[in-house]
Amino acid sequence: MKALRQLGFLKLSLRPDGSPDEDHRVLALFRNRAELKKAYGGLQEETFRLKDLIKQQEAATQRVQEMLAALEGRLGAAETAYPALVFYQLRRLWQSGRELISQFIADLVRQQEERERRARLAQHNRGQFARRETGESQLRVAQGLHEQATAQLAELEKQRAALTRLWHYFKRRALQQRIAVAEAAVLSAGVALGQAQLGVEGIAAEGTPEFQGLSLPARRAINLAAIAFAEVLCLRLAPLKTPMLTLAREATARRETPDDYGSPRECVLLMGHIARAHQLLSAPAGISEEIKARSERLQRVARYRGEADTSPAANSLAFTEDDVLPGATPGADATRLPNVLAEDTWDLFRILLR
């Protein structure tokens, strides 16, 4: 015993070095550190992105300020102020034509969407009514079969209950087989009845289908009407002696004001023509008949490259020798009607439906 007590200094500590709570805290600190580093990296990337956006915005603001300064300088002198007025009025003329066509398309889309939505809703209601009639008919048949099977089973059980004598043993045995068949029939009829009830409930729970957008024929028809409207606008500008459409297109393609509109007097005359052009474009008289006439021609000649295309091929709308501007001299030198789709007049490609 004394020897064992002398070896007491060899006691081993079997307890862990650290408590479990301390280990969890250390792991949590490592996880938090990793998450903080990740969040810090994301914030740095966002900071760099915002700085780039600020630089881009500063550059855009600087360009706008330079343009405003140049415009202010041009408006400060009569020789350059009048061409600037003509330039921006021509751009506005082009924009007015585009806005008229865009509004025309929006009106047609709204009307056609209402028609197609109502038509599809009516079609859905008709289909739902037919399905409900079929389901209710099947439910009535299933109910009748279930009632018939139940009544037959009850009758057989009643007959079995009456066979209580000893000599009825063989009759009861034969009747028991018939009862088993009747029970199976009742079970099958119950399953069919449950399925029929679920079918009727499912039809009743059907919601209104979501409108999936205009159909392809409708979008094609609207685009053809928009192209016809663009042609009508071009025809309305044709009587003007000044090539207003060409000037408006050139002004829209430029960023800076040119000096080739002539003297102040010539610029004033040109601005009068521009005002007249605005009146011609916005005049509502006869617009529907003109669009209808041009649309009928487009429907005859329009061809599409793909089955899913909504805009016709531009070359299919090319005009024949008989299609000349009103008042033009017939013959080889006659001024042809412009192919508004090929020339992207009024920015048609941007506003036509896809």
mmCIF file of C-alpha atoms in Angstrom:
data_model
loop_
_atom_site.group_PDB
_atom_site.id
_atom_site.type_symbol
_atom_site.label_atom_id
_atom_site.label_comp_id
_atom_site.label_asym_id
_atom_site.label_seq_id
_atom_site.Cartn_x
_atom_site.Cartn_y
_atom_site.Cartn_z
ATOM 1 C CA MET A 1 0.000 0.000 0.000
ATOM 2 C CA LYS A 2 2.864 2.331 0.800
ATOM 3 C CA ALA A 3 4.345 1.660 -2.643
ATOM 4 C CA LEU A 4 1.078 2.460 -4.317
ATOM 5 C CA ARG A 5 0.829 5.720 -2.411
ATOM 6 C CA GLN A 6 4.350 6.635 -3.546
ATOM 7 C CA LEU A 7 3.241 6.217 -7.193
ATOM 8 C CA GLY A 8 0.443 8.737 -6.736
ATOM 9 C CA PHE A 9 2.374 11.360 -8.737
ATOM 10 C CA LEU A 10 1.681 9.260 -11.860
ATOM 11 C CA LYS A 11 -2.012 10.196 -11.835
ATOM 12 C CA LEU A 12 -3.196 10.965 -15.387
ATOM 13 C CA SER A 13 -5.677 13.713 -16.220
ATOM 14 C CA LEU A 14 -8.336 12.274 -18.515
ATOM 15 C CA ARG A 15 -10.300 15.559 -18.778
ATOM 16 C CA PRO A 16 -10.152 17.447 -22.105
ATOM 17 C CA ASP A 17 -7.917 20.493 -22.376
ATOM 18 C CA GLY A 18 -10.779 22.842 -23.219
ATOM 19 C CA SER A 19 -14.494 22.837 -22.571
ATOM 20 C CA PRO A 20 -16.962 22.202 -25.453
ATOM 21 C CA ASP A 21 -18.302 25.741 -25.116
ATOM 22 C CA GLU A 22 -14.869 27.194 -25.828
ATOM 23 C CA ASP A 23 -14.503 24.984 -28.928
ATOM 24 C CA HIS A 24 -17.851 26.171 -30.253
ATOM 25 C CA ARG A 25 -16.869 29.778 -29.664
ATOM 26 C CA VAL A 26 -13.626 29.310 -31.577
ATOM 27 C CA LEU A 27 -15.442 27.693 -34.512
ATOM 28 C CA ALA A 28 -18.015 30.476 -34.490
ATOM 29 C CA LEU A 29 -15.243 33.071 -34.567
ATOM 30 C CA PHE A 30 -13.639 31.384 -37.585
ATOM 31 C CA ARG A 31 -16.985 31.234 -39.379
ATOM 32 C CA ASN A 32 -17.733 34.859 -38.600
ATOM 33 C CA ARG A 33 -14.291 35.848 -39.843
ATOM 34 C CA ALA A 34 -14.849 34.027 -43.141
ATOM 35 C CA GLU A 35 -18.287 35.590 -43.568
ATOM 36 C CA LEU A 36 -16.908 39.039 -42.805
ATOM 37 C CA LYS A 37 -14.135 38.597 -45.363
ATOM 38 C CA LYS A 38 -16.687 37.494 -47.947
ATOM 39 C CA ALA A 39 -18.963 40.435 -47.167
ATOM 40 C CA TYR A 40 -16.001 42.818 -47.273
ATOM 41 C CA GLY A 41 -15.004 41.498 -50.690
ATOM 42 C CA GLY A 42 -18.544 41.966 -51.962
ATOM 43 C CA LEU A 43 -18.638 45.524 -50.637
ATOM 44 C CA GLN A 44 -15.332 46.287 -52.321
ATOM 45 C CA GLU A 45 -16.670 45.030 -55.654
ATOM 46 C CA GLU A 46 -19.822 47.094 -55.200
ATOM 47 C CA THR A 47 -17.701 50.145 -54.371
ATOM 48 C CA PHE A 48 -15.624 49.711 -57.529
ATOM 49 C CA ARG A 49 -18.788 49.285 -59.597
ATOM 50 C CA LEU A 50 -20.354 52.416 -58.153
ATOM 51 C CA LYS A 51 -17.160 54.369 -58.763
ATOM 52 C CA ASP A 52 -17.188 53.255 -62.402
ATOM 53 C CA LEU A 53 -20.810 54.327 -62.692
ATOM 54 C CA ILE A 54 -19.958 57.699 -61.196
ATOM 55 C CA LYS A 55 -17.148 58.149 -63.717
ATOM 56 C CA GLN A 56 -19.449 57.209 -66.573
ATOM 57 C CA GLN A 57 -22.114 59.581 -65.312
ATOM 58 C CA GLU A 58 -19.581 62.362 -64.912
ATOM 59 C CA ALA A 59 -18.418 61.810 -68.484
ATOM 60 C CA ALA A 60 -22.016 61.827 -69.746
ATOM 61 C CA THR A 61 -22.748 64.970 -67.743
ATOM 62 C CA GLN A 62 -19.655 66.609 -69.176
ATOM 63 C CA ARG A 63 -20.755 65.776 -72.714
ATOM 64 C CA VAL A 64 -24.216 67.189 -72.049
ATOM 65 C CA GLN A 65 -22.715 70.349 -70.606
ATOM 66 C CA GLU A 66 -20.518 70.725 -73.670
ATOM 67 C CA MET A 67 -23.529 70.238 -75.941
ATOM 68 C CA LEU A 68 -25.518 72.807 -73.964
ATOM 69 C CA ALA A 69 -22.634 75.242 -74.123
ATOM 70 C CA ALA A 70 -22.344 74.738 -77.879
ATOM 71 C CA LEU A 71 -26.101 75.188 -78.286
ATOM 72 C CA GLU A 72 -26.033 78.320 -76.162
ATOM 73 C CA GLY A 73 -23.256 79.671 -78.335
ATOM 74 C CA ARG A 74 -25.225 78.928 -81.501
ATOM 75 C CA LEU A 75 -28.391 80.529 -80.156
ATOM 76 C CA GLY A 76 -26.439 83.626 -79.231
ATOM 77 C CA ALA A 77 -25.899 84.609 -82.878
ATOM 78 C CA ALA A 78 -28.631 85.061 -85.488
ATOM 79 C CA GLU A 79 -26.579 83.386 -88.226
ATOM 80 C CA THR A 80 -26.363 80.136 -86.281
ATOM 81 C CA ALA A 81 -29.536 80.385 -84.177
ATOM 82 C CA TYR A 82 -31.928 79.898 -87.087
ATOM 83 C CA PRO A 83 -30.230 76.715 -88.380
ATOM 84 C CA ALA A 84 -30.328 75.350 -84.816
ATOM 85 C CA LEU A 85 -34.071 76.010 -84.612
ATOM 86 C CA VAL A 86 -34.596 74.275 -87.945
ATOM 87 C CA PHE A 87 -32.450 71.340 -86.827
ATOM 88 C CA TYR A 88 -34.409 70.676 -83.647
ATOM 89 C CA GLN A 89 -37.759 71.256 -85.325
ATOM 90 C CA LEU A 90 -36.842 68.663 -87.952
ATOM 91 C CA ARG A 91 -35.895 66.217 -85.220
ATOM 92 C CA ARG A 92 -39.212 66.936 -83.537
ATOM 93 C CA LEU A 93 -41.034 66.290 -86.820
ATOM 94 C CA TRP A 94 -39.443 62.849 -87.056
ATOM 95 C CA GLN A 95 -40.267 62.175 -83.425
ATOM 96 C CA SER A 96 -43.874 63.252 -83.981
ATOM 97 C CA GLY A 97 -44.273 60.718 -86.781
ATOM 98 C CA ARG A 98 -42.797 58.013 -84.588
ATOM 99 C CA GLU A 99 -45.086 58.945 -81.685
ATOM 100 C CA LEU A 100 -48.147 58.854 -83.937
ATOM 101 C CA ILE A 101 -47.288 55.347 -85.123
ATOM 102 C CA SER A 102 -46.418 54.188 -81.593
ATOM 103 C CA GLN A 103 -49.741 55.461 -80.271
ATOM 104 C CA PHE A 104 -51.531 53.854 -83.209
ATOM 105 C CA ILE A 105 -49.907 50.503 -82.411
ATOM 106 C CA ALA A 106 -50.723 50.861 -78.706
ATOM 107 C CA ASP A 107 -54.389 51.529 -79.506
ATOM 108 C CA LEU A 108 -54.583 48.526 -81.832
ATOM 109 C CA VAL A 109 -52.869 46.301 -79.270
ATOM 110 C CA ARG A 110 -55.266 47.374 -76.530
ATOM 111 C CA GLN A 111 -58.314 46.748 -78.713
ATOM 112 C CA GLN A 112 -57.047 43.416 -80.035
ATOM 113 C CA GLU A 113 -56.022 42.217 -76.585
ATOM 114 C CA GLU A 114 -59.515 42.948 -75.308
ATOM 115 C CA ARG A 115 -61.074 41.049 -78.195
ATOM 116 C CA GLU A 116 -58.752 38.056 -77.891
ATOM 117 C CA ARG A 117 -59.083 37.975 -74.114
ATOM 118 C CA ARG A 118 -62.856 37.890 -74.395
ATOM 119 C CA ALA A 119 -62.729 35.285 -77.161
ATOM 120 C CA ARG A 120 -60.391 33.028 -75.183
ATOM 121 C CA LEU A 121 -62.472 33.466 -72.040
ATOM 122 C CA ALA A 122 -65.622 32.534 -73.961
ATOM 123 C CA GLN A 123 -63.830 29.523 -75.438
ATOM 124 C CA HIS A 124 -62.670 28.482 -71.972
ATOM 125 C CA ASN A 125 -66.178 28.884 -70.576
ATOM 126 C CA ARG A 126 -67.650 26.805 -73.382
ATOM 127 C CA GLY A 127 -65.077 24.081 -72.849
ATOM 128 C CA GLN A 128 -65.574 24.178 -69.091
ATOM 129 C CA PHE A 129 -69.347 23.981 -69.510
ATOM 130 C CA ALA A 130 -69.010 20.954 -71.807
ATOM 131 C CA ARG A 131 -66.599 19.271 -69.384
ATOM 132 C CA ARG A 132 -68.892 20.033 -66.456
ATOM 133 C CA GLU A 133 -71.887 18.567 -68.299
ATOM 134 C CA THR A 134 -69.891 15.434 -69.110
ATOM 135 C CA GLY A 135 -68.587 15.176 -65.541
ATOM 136 C CA GLU A 136 -72.019 15.600 -63.999
ATOM 137 C CA SER A 137 -73.441 13.002 -66.378
ATOM 138 C CA GLN A 138 -70.703 10.568 -65.377
ATOM 139 C CA LEU A 139 -71.370 11.399 -61.717
ATOM 140 C CA ARG A 140 -75.067 10.622 -62.083
ATOM 141 C CA VAL A 141 -74.268 7.310 -63.775
ATOM 142 C CA ALA A 142 -71.759 6.454 -61.028
ATOM 143 C CA GLN A 143 -74.279 7.355 -58.322
ATOM 144 C CA GLY A 144 -76.907 5.142 -59.956
ATOM 145 C CA LEU A 145 -74.512 2.205 -60.228
ATOM 146 C CA HIS A 146 -73.405 2.669 -56.628
ATOM 147 C CA GLU A 147 -76.988 2.792 -55.376
ATOM 148 C CA GLN A 148 -77.877 -0.267 -57.440
ATOM 149 C CA ALA A 149 -74.892 -2.239 -56.135
ATOM 150 C CA THR A 150 -75.640 -1.185 -52.550
ATOM 151 C CA ALA A 151 -79.288 -2.202 -52.870
ATOM 152 C CA GLN A 152 -78.324 -5.572 -54.338
ATOM 153 C CA LEU A 153 -75.869 -6.179 -51.492
ATOM 154 C CA ALA A 154 -78.504 -5.257 -48.918
ATOM 155 C CA GLU A 155 -80.997 -7.636 -50.506
ATOM 156 C CA LEU A 156 -78.486 -10.501 -50.437
ATOM 157 C CA GLU A 157 -77.625 -9.825 -46.809
ATOM 158 C CA LYS A 158 -81.333 -9.775 -45.990
ATOM 159 C CA GLN A 159 -81.763 -13.155 -47.646
ATOM 160 C CA ARG A 160 -78.808 -14.542 -45.712
ATOM 161 C CA ALA A 161 -80.218 -13.257 -42.444
ATOM 162 C CA ALA A 162 -83.422 -15.211 -43.097
ATOM 163 C CA LEU A 163 -81.535 -18.521 -43.505
ATOM 164 C CA THR A 164 -81.135 -19.469 -39.853
ATOM 165 C CA ARG A 165 -81.955 -23.184 -39.894
ATOM 166 C CA LEU A 166 -79.426 -25.968 -39.928
ATOM 167 C CA TRP A 167 -80.577 -27.309 -43.264
ATOM 168 C CA HIS A 168 -79.970 -23.832 -44.799
ATOM 169 C CA TYR A 169 -76.213 -24.375 -44.566
ATOM 170 C CA PHE A 170 -75.604 -24.964 -48.274
ATOM 171 C CA LYS A 171 -77.918 -22.104 -49.261
ATOM 172 C CA ARG A 172 -76.067 -19.771 -46.903
ATOM 173 C CA ARG A 173 -72.745 -20.923 -48.376
ATOM 174 C CA ALA A 174 -73.883 -20.224 -51.945
ATOM 175 C CA LEU A 175 -75.371 -16.916 -50.877
ATOM 176 C CA GLN A 176 -72.122 -15.933 -49.172
ATOM 177 C CA GLN A 177 -70.279 -16.224 -52.491
ATOM 178 C CA ARG A 178 -72.843 -13.951 -54.118
ATOM 179 C CA ILE A 179 -72.478 -11.487 -51.246
ATOM 180 C CA ALA A 180 -68.685 -11.403 -51.750
ATOM 181 C CA VAL A 181 -69.207 -10.587 -55.429
ATOM 182 C CA ALA A 182 -71.763 -7.914 -54.487
ATOM 183 C CA GLU A 183 -69.359 -6.366 -51.954
ATOM 184 C CA ALA A 184 -66.666 -6.170 -54.622
ATOM 185 C CA ALA A 185 -69.177 -4.510 -56.945
ATOM 186 C CA VAL A 186 -70.087 -1.981 -54.237
ATOM 187 C CA LEU A 187 -66.399 -1.233 -53.651
ATOM 188 C CA SER A 188 -65.749 -0.756 -57.363
ATOM 189 C CA ALA A 189 -68.824 1.446 -57.727
ATOM 190 C CA GLY A 190 -67.679 3.509 -54.731
ATOM 191 C CA VAL A 191 -64.260 4.070 -56.291
ATOM 192 C CA ALA A 192 -65.878 5.129 -59.575
ATOM 193 C CA LEU A 193 -68.236 7.434 -57.682
ATOM 194 C CA GLY A 194 -65.333 9.041 -55.812
ATOM 195 C CA GLN A 195 -63.409 9.617 -59.035
ATOM 196 C CA ALA A 196 -66.475 11.155 -60.666
ATOM 197 C CA GLN A 197 -66.963 13.470 -57.672
ATOM 198 C CA LEU A 198 -63.307 14.527 -57.785
ATOM 199 C CA GLY A 199 -63.622 15.200 -61.498
ATOM 200 C CA VAL A 200 -66.640 17.461 -61.002
ATOM 201 C CA GLU A 201 -64.944 19.273 -58.106
ATOM 202 C CA GLY A 202 -61.792 19.734 -60.189
ATOM 203 C CA ILE A 203 -63.766 21.277 -63.035
ATOM 204 C CA ALA A 204 -65.538 23.604 -60.594
ATOM 205 C CA ALA A 205 -62.193 24.658 -59.096
ATOM 206 C CA GLU A 206 -60.659 25.560 -62.456
ATOM 207 C CA GLY A 207 -59.619 29.194 -62.594
ATOM 208 C CA THR A 208 -59.661 31.592 -65.492
ATOM 209 C CA PRO A 209 -56.652 30.914 -67.739
ATOM 210 C CA GLU A 210 -54.027 33.634 -67.906
ATOM 211 C CA PHE A 211 -53.914 35.611 -71.128
ATOM 212 C CA GLN A 212 -50.751 34.614 -72.994
ATOM 213 C CA GLY A 213 -50.571 37.664 -75.248
ATOM 214 C CA LEU A 214 -51.591 38.456 -78.774
ATOM 215 C CA SER A 215 -51.629 35.704 -81.333
ATOM 216 C CA LEU A 216 -49.162 35.689 -84.212
ATOM 217 C CA PRO A 217 -51.787 36.618 -86.855
ATOM 218 C CA ALA A 218 -52.900 39.553 -84.697
ATOM 219 C CA ARG A 219 -49.352 40.862 -84.275
ATOM 220 C CA ARG A 220 -48.732 40.527 -87.993
ATOM 221 C CA ALA A 221 -51.937 42.386 -88.795
ATOM 222 C CA ILE A 222 -51.052 45.192 -86.375
ATOM 223 C CA ASN A 223 -47.565 45.514 -87.850
ATOM 224 C CA LEU A 224 -48.967 45.706 -91.375
ATOM 225 C CA ALA A 225 -51.397 48.397 -90.236
ATOM 226 C CA ALA A 226 -48.502 50.321 -88.654
ATOM 227 C CA ILE A 227 -46.478 50.073 -91.869
ATOM 228 C CA ALA A 228 -49.526 51.271 -93.797
ATOM 229 C CA PHE A 229 -49.835 54.208 -91.385
ATOM 230 C CA ALA A 230 -46.169 55.065 -91.951
ATOM 231 C CA GLU A 231 -46.788 55.051 -95.707
ATOM 232 C CA VAL A 232 -49.809 57.319 -95.248
ATOM 233 C CA LEU A 233 -47.697 59.792 -93.269
ATOM 234 C CA CYS A 234 -45.123 59.789 -96.058
ATOM 235 C CA LEU A 235 -47.855 60.377 -98.633
ATOM 236 C CA ARG A 236 -49.153 63.320 -96.628
ATOM 237 C CA LEU A 237 -45.745 64.974 -96.722
ATOM 238 C CA ALA A 238 -45.363 64.358 -100.457
ATOM 239 C CA PRO A 239 -47.201 67.530 -101.640
ATOM 240 C CA LEU A 240 -44.651 69.731 -99.859
ATOM 241 C CA LYS A 241 -41.988 71.101 -102.175
ATOM 242 C CA THR A 242 -39.309 70.589 -99.535
ATOM 243 C CA PRO A 243 -38.123 66.976 -99.018
ATOM 244 C CA MET A 244 -39.223 67.158 -95.405
ATOM 245 C CA LEU A 245 -38.886 63.457 -94.673
ATOM 246 C CA THR A 246 -35.302 63.337 -95.930
ATOM 247 C CA LEU A 247 -34.339 66.418 -93.933
ATOM 248 C CA ALA A 248 -35.952 65.036 -90.784
ATOM 249 C CA ARG A 249 -34.148 61.706 -91.187
ATOM 250 C CA GLU A 250 -30.786 63.440 -91.672
ATOM 251 C CA ALA A 251 -31.360 65.669 -88.652
ATOM 252 C CA THR A 252 -32.230 62.665 -86.499
ATOM 253 C CA ALA A 253 -29.050 60.886 -87.554
ATOM 254 C CA ARG A 254 -26.869 63.849 -86.529
ATOM 255 C CA ARG A 255 -25.836 64.903 -83.059
ATOM 256 C CA GLU A 256 -24.656 68.422 -83.820
ATOM 257 C CA THR A 257 -26.468 71.199 -85.615
ATOM 258 C CA PRO A 258 -25.331 71.673 -89.241
ATOM 259 C CA ASP A 259 -25.060 75.034 -90.991
ATOM 260 C CA ASP A 260 -26.517 73.994 -94.348
ATOM 261 C CA TYR A 261 -30.110 75.180 -93.868
ATOM 262 C CA GLY A 262 -29.477 78.510 -95.577
ATOM 263 C CA SER A 263 -29.877 82.100 -94.521
ATOM 264 C CA PRO A 264 -32.151 83.231 -91.680
ATOM 265 C CA ARG A 265 -34.872 84.034 -94.218
ATOM 266 C CA GLU A 266 -34.596 80.565 -95.752
ATOM 267 C CA CYS A 267 -34.676 79.028 -92.291
ATOM 268 C CA VAL A 268 -37.877 80.909 -91.454
ATOM 269 C CA LEU A 269 -39.480 79.607 -94.650
ATOM 270 C CA LEU A 270 -38.317 76.090 -93.820
ATOM 271 C CA MET A 271 -39.783 76.343 -90.328
ATOM 272 C CA GLY A 272 -43.084 77.320 -91.923
ATOM 273 C CA HIS A 273 -42.917 74.168 -94.026
ATOM 274 C CA ILE A 274 -42.174 72.149 -90.896
ATOM 275 C CA ALA A 275 -45.234 73.610 -89.174
ATOM 276 C CA ARG A 276 -47.291 72.715 -92.227
ATOM 277 C CA ALA A 277 -45.860 69.183 -92.102
ATOM 278 C CA HIS A 278 -46.965 68.834 -88.471
ATOM 279 C CA GLN A 279 -50.482 69.836 -89.473
ATOM 280 C CA LEU A 280 -50.525 67.303 -92.304
ATOM 281 C CA LEU A 281 -49.300 64.492 -90.059
ATOM 282 C CA SER A 282 -51.811 65.142 -87.293
ATOM 283 C CA ALA A 283 -54.852 65.781 -89.521
ATOM 284 C CA PRO A 284 -57.437 63.077 -88.697
ATOM 285 C CA ALA A 285 -59.551 63.523 -91.839
ATOM 286 C CA GLY A 286 -59.625 60.377 -93.966
ATOM 287 C CA ILE A 287 -56.883 58.635 -92.021
ATOM 288 C CA SER A 288 -58.826 55.398 -91.515
ATOM 289 C CA GLU A 289 -59.657 55.038 -95.205
ATOM 290 C CA GLU A 290 -56.072 55.736 -96.222
ATOM 291 C CA ILE A 291 -54.684 53.184 -93.774
ATOM 292 C CA LYS A 292 -57.226 50.598 -94.883
ATOM 293 C CA ALA A 293 -56.302 51.069 -98.540
ATOM 294 C CA ARG A 294 -52.572 50.738 -97.859
ATOM 295 C CA SER A 295 -53.133 47.755 -95.528
ATOM 296 C CA GLU A 296 -55.011 45.829 -98.192
ATOM 297 C CA ARG A 297 -52.066 46.170 -100.547
ATOM 298 C CA LEU A 298 -49.602 45.102 -97.859
ATOM 299 C CA GLN A 299 -51.655 42.025 -97.015
ATOM 300 C CA ARG A 300 -51.465 40.945 -100.650
ATOM 301 C CA VAL A 301 -47.718 41.395 -101.111
ATOM 302 C CA ALA A 302 -46.248 40.818 -97.625
ATOM 303 C CA ARG A 303 -44.023 37.755 -97.251
ATOM 304 C CA TYR A 304 -42.323 36.466 -94.101
ATOM 305 C CA ARG A 305 -38.936 34.797 -93.835
ATOM 306 C CA GLY A 306 -39.876 32.576 -90.883
ATOM 307 C CA GLU A 307 -43.077 31.056 -89.616
ATOM 308 C CA ALA A 308 -42.744 32.938 -86.317
ATOM 309 C CA ASP A 309 -41.764 36.324 -87.811
ATOM 310 C CA THR A 310 -44.122 39.187 -87.068
ATOM 311 C CA SER A 311 -42.618 41.715 -89.487
ATOM 312 C CA PRO A 312 -42.612 41.049 -93.241
ATOM 313 C CA ALA A 313 -39.466 40.937 -95.326
ATOM 314 C CA ALA A 314 -38.652 44.471 -96.442
ATOM 315 C CA ASN A 315 -38.060 43.477 -100.063
ATOM 316 C CA SER A 316 -41.546 41.969 -100.294
ATOM 317 C CA LEU A 317 -43.028 45.445 -99.780
ATOM 318 C CA ALA A 318 -41.201 46.985 -102.731
ATOM 319 C CA PHE A 319 -43.449 49.120 -104.917
ATOM 320 C CA THR A 320 -44.281 48.527 -108.558
ATOM 321 C CA GLU A 321 -44.015 51.008 -111.405
ATOM 322 C CA ASP A 322 -47.558 52.232 -110.772
ATOM 323 C CA ASP A 323 -46.796 53.248 -107.185
ATOM 324 C CA VAL A 324 -45.571 56.841 -107.481
ATOM 325 C CA LEU A 325 -46.009 59.878 -105.307
ATOM 326 C CA PRO A 326 -49.104 61.978 -105.971
ATOM 327 C CA GLY A 327 -48.456 64.681 -108.535
ATOM 328 C CA ALA A 328 -45.262 63.061 -109.791
ATOM 329 C CA THR A 329 -44.652 62.776 -113.514
ATOM 330 C CA PRO A 330 -45.237 59.180 -114.626
ATOM 331 C CA GLY A 331 -42.418 57.382 -116.312
ATOM 332 C CA ALA A 332 -38.942 56.167 -115.540
ATOM 333 C CA ASP A 333 -38.042 59.385 -113.695
ATOM 334 C CA ALA A 334 -41.125 59.374 -111.476
ATOM 335 C CA THR A 335 -40.549 59.655 -107.734
ATOM 336 C CA ARG A 336 -41.396 56.312 -106.172
ATOM 337 C CA LEU A 337 -43.131 55.807 -102.883
ATOM 338 C CA PRO A 338 -40.533 55.037 -100.208
ATOM 339 C CA ASN A 339 -40.253 51.542 -98.787
ATOM 340 C CA VAL A 340 -40.784 52.654 -95.208
ATOM 341 C CA LEU A 341 -39.718 49.318 -93.735
ATOM 342 C CA ALA A 342 -36.506 49.026 -95.742
ATOM 343 C CA GLU A 343 -35.589 52.652 -94.997
ATOM 344 C CA ASP A 344 -36.659 52.341 -91.342
ATOM 345 C CA THR A 345 -38.819 55.432 -91.702
ATOM 346 C CA TRP A 346 -40.084 56.778 -88.373
ATOM 347 C CA ASP A 347 -37.868 54.142 -86.674
ATOM 348 C CA LEU A 348 -40.315 51.382 -87.569
ATOM 349 C CA PHE A 349 -38.032 48.529 -86.544
ATOM 350 C CA ARG A 350 -38.000 49.817 -82.972
ATOM 351 C CA ILE A 351 -41.749 50.172 -82.572
ATOM 352 C CA LEU A 352 -43.154 47.197 -84.478
ATOM 353 C CA LEU A 353 -44.373 44.274 -82.395
ATOM 354 C CA ARG A 354 -42.061 41.328 -81.919
#
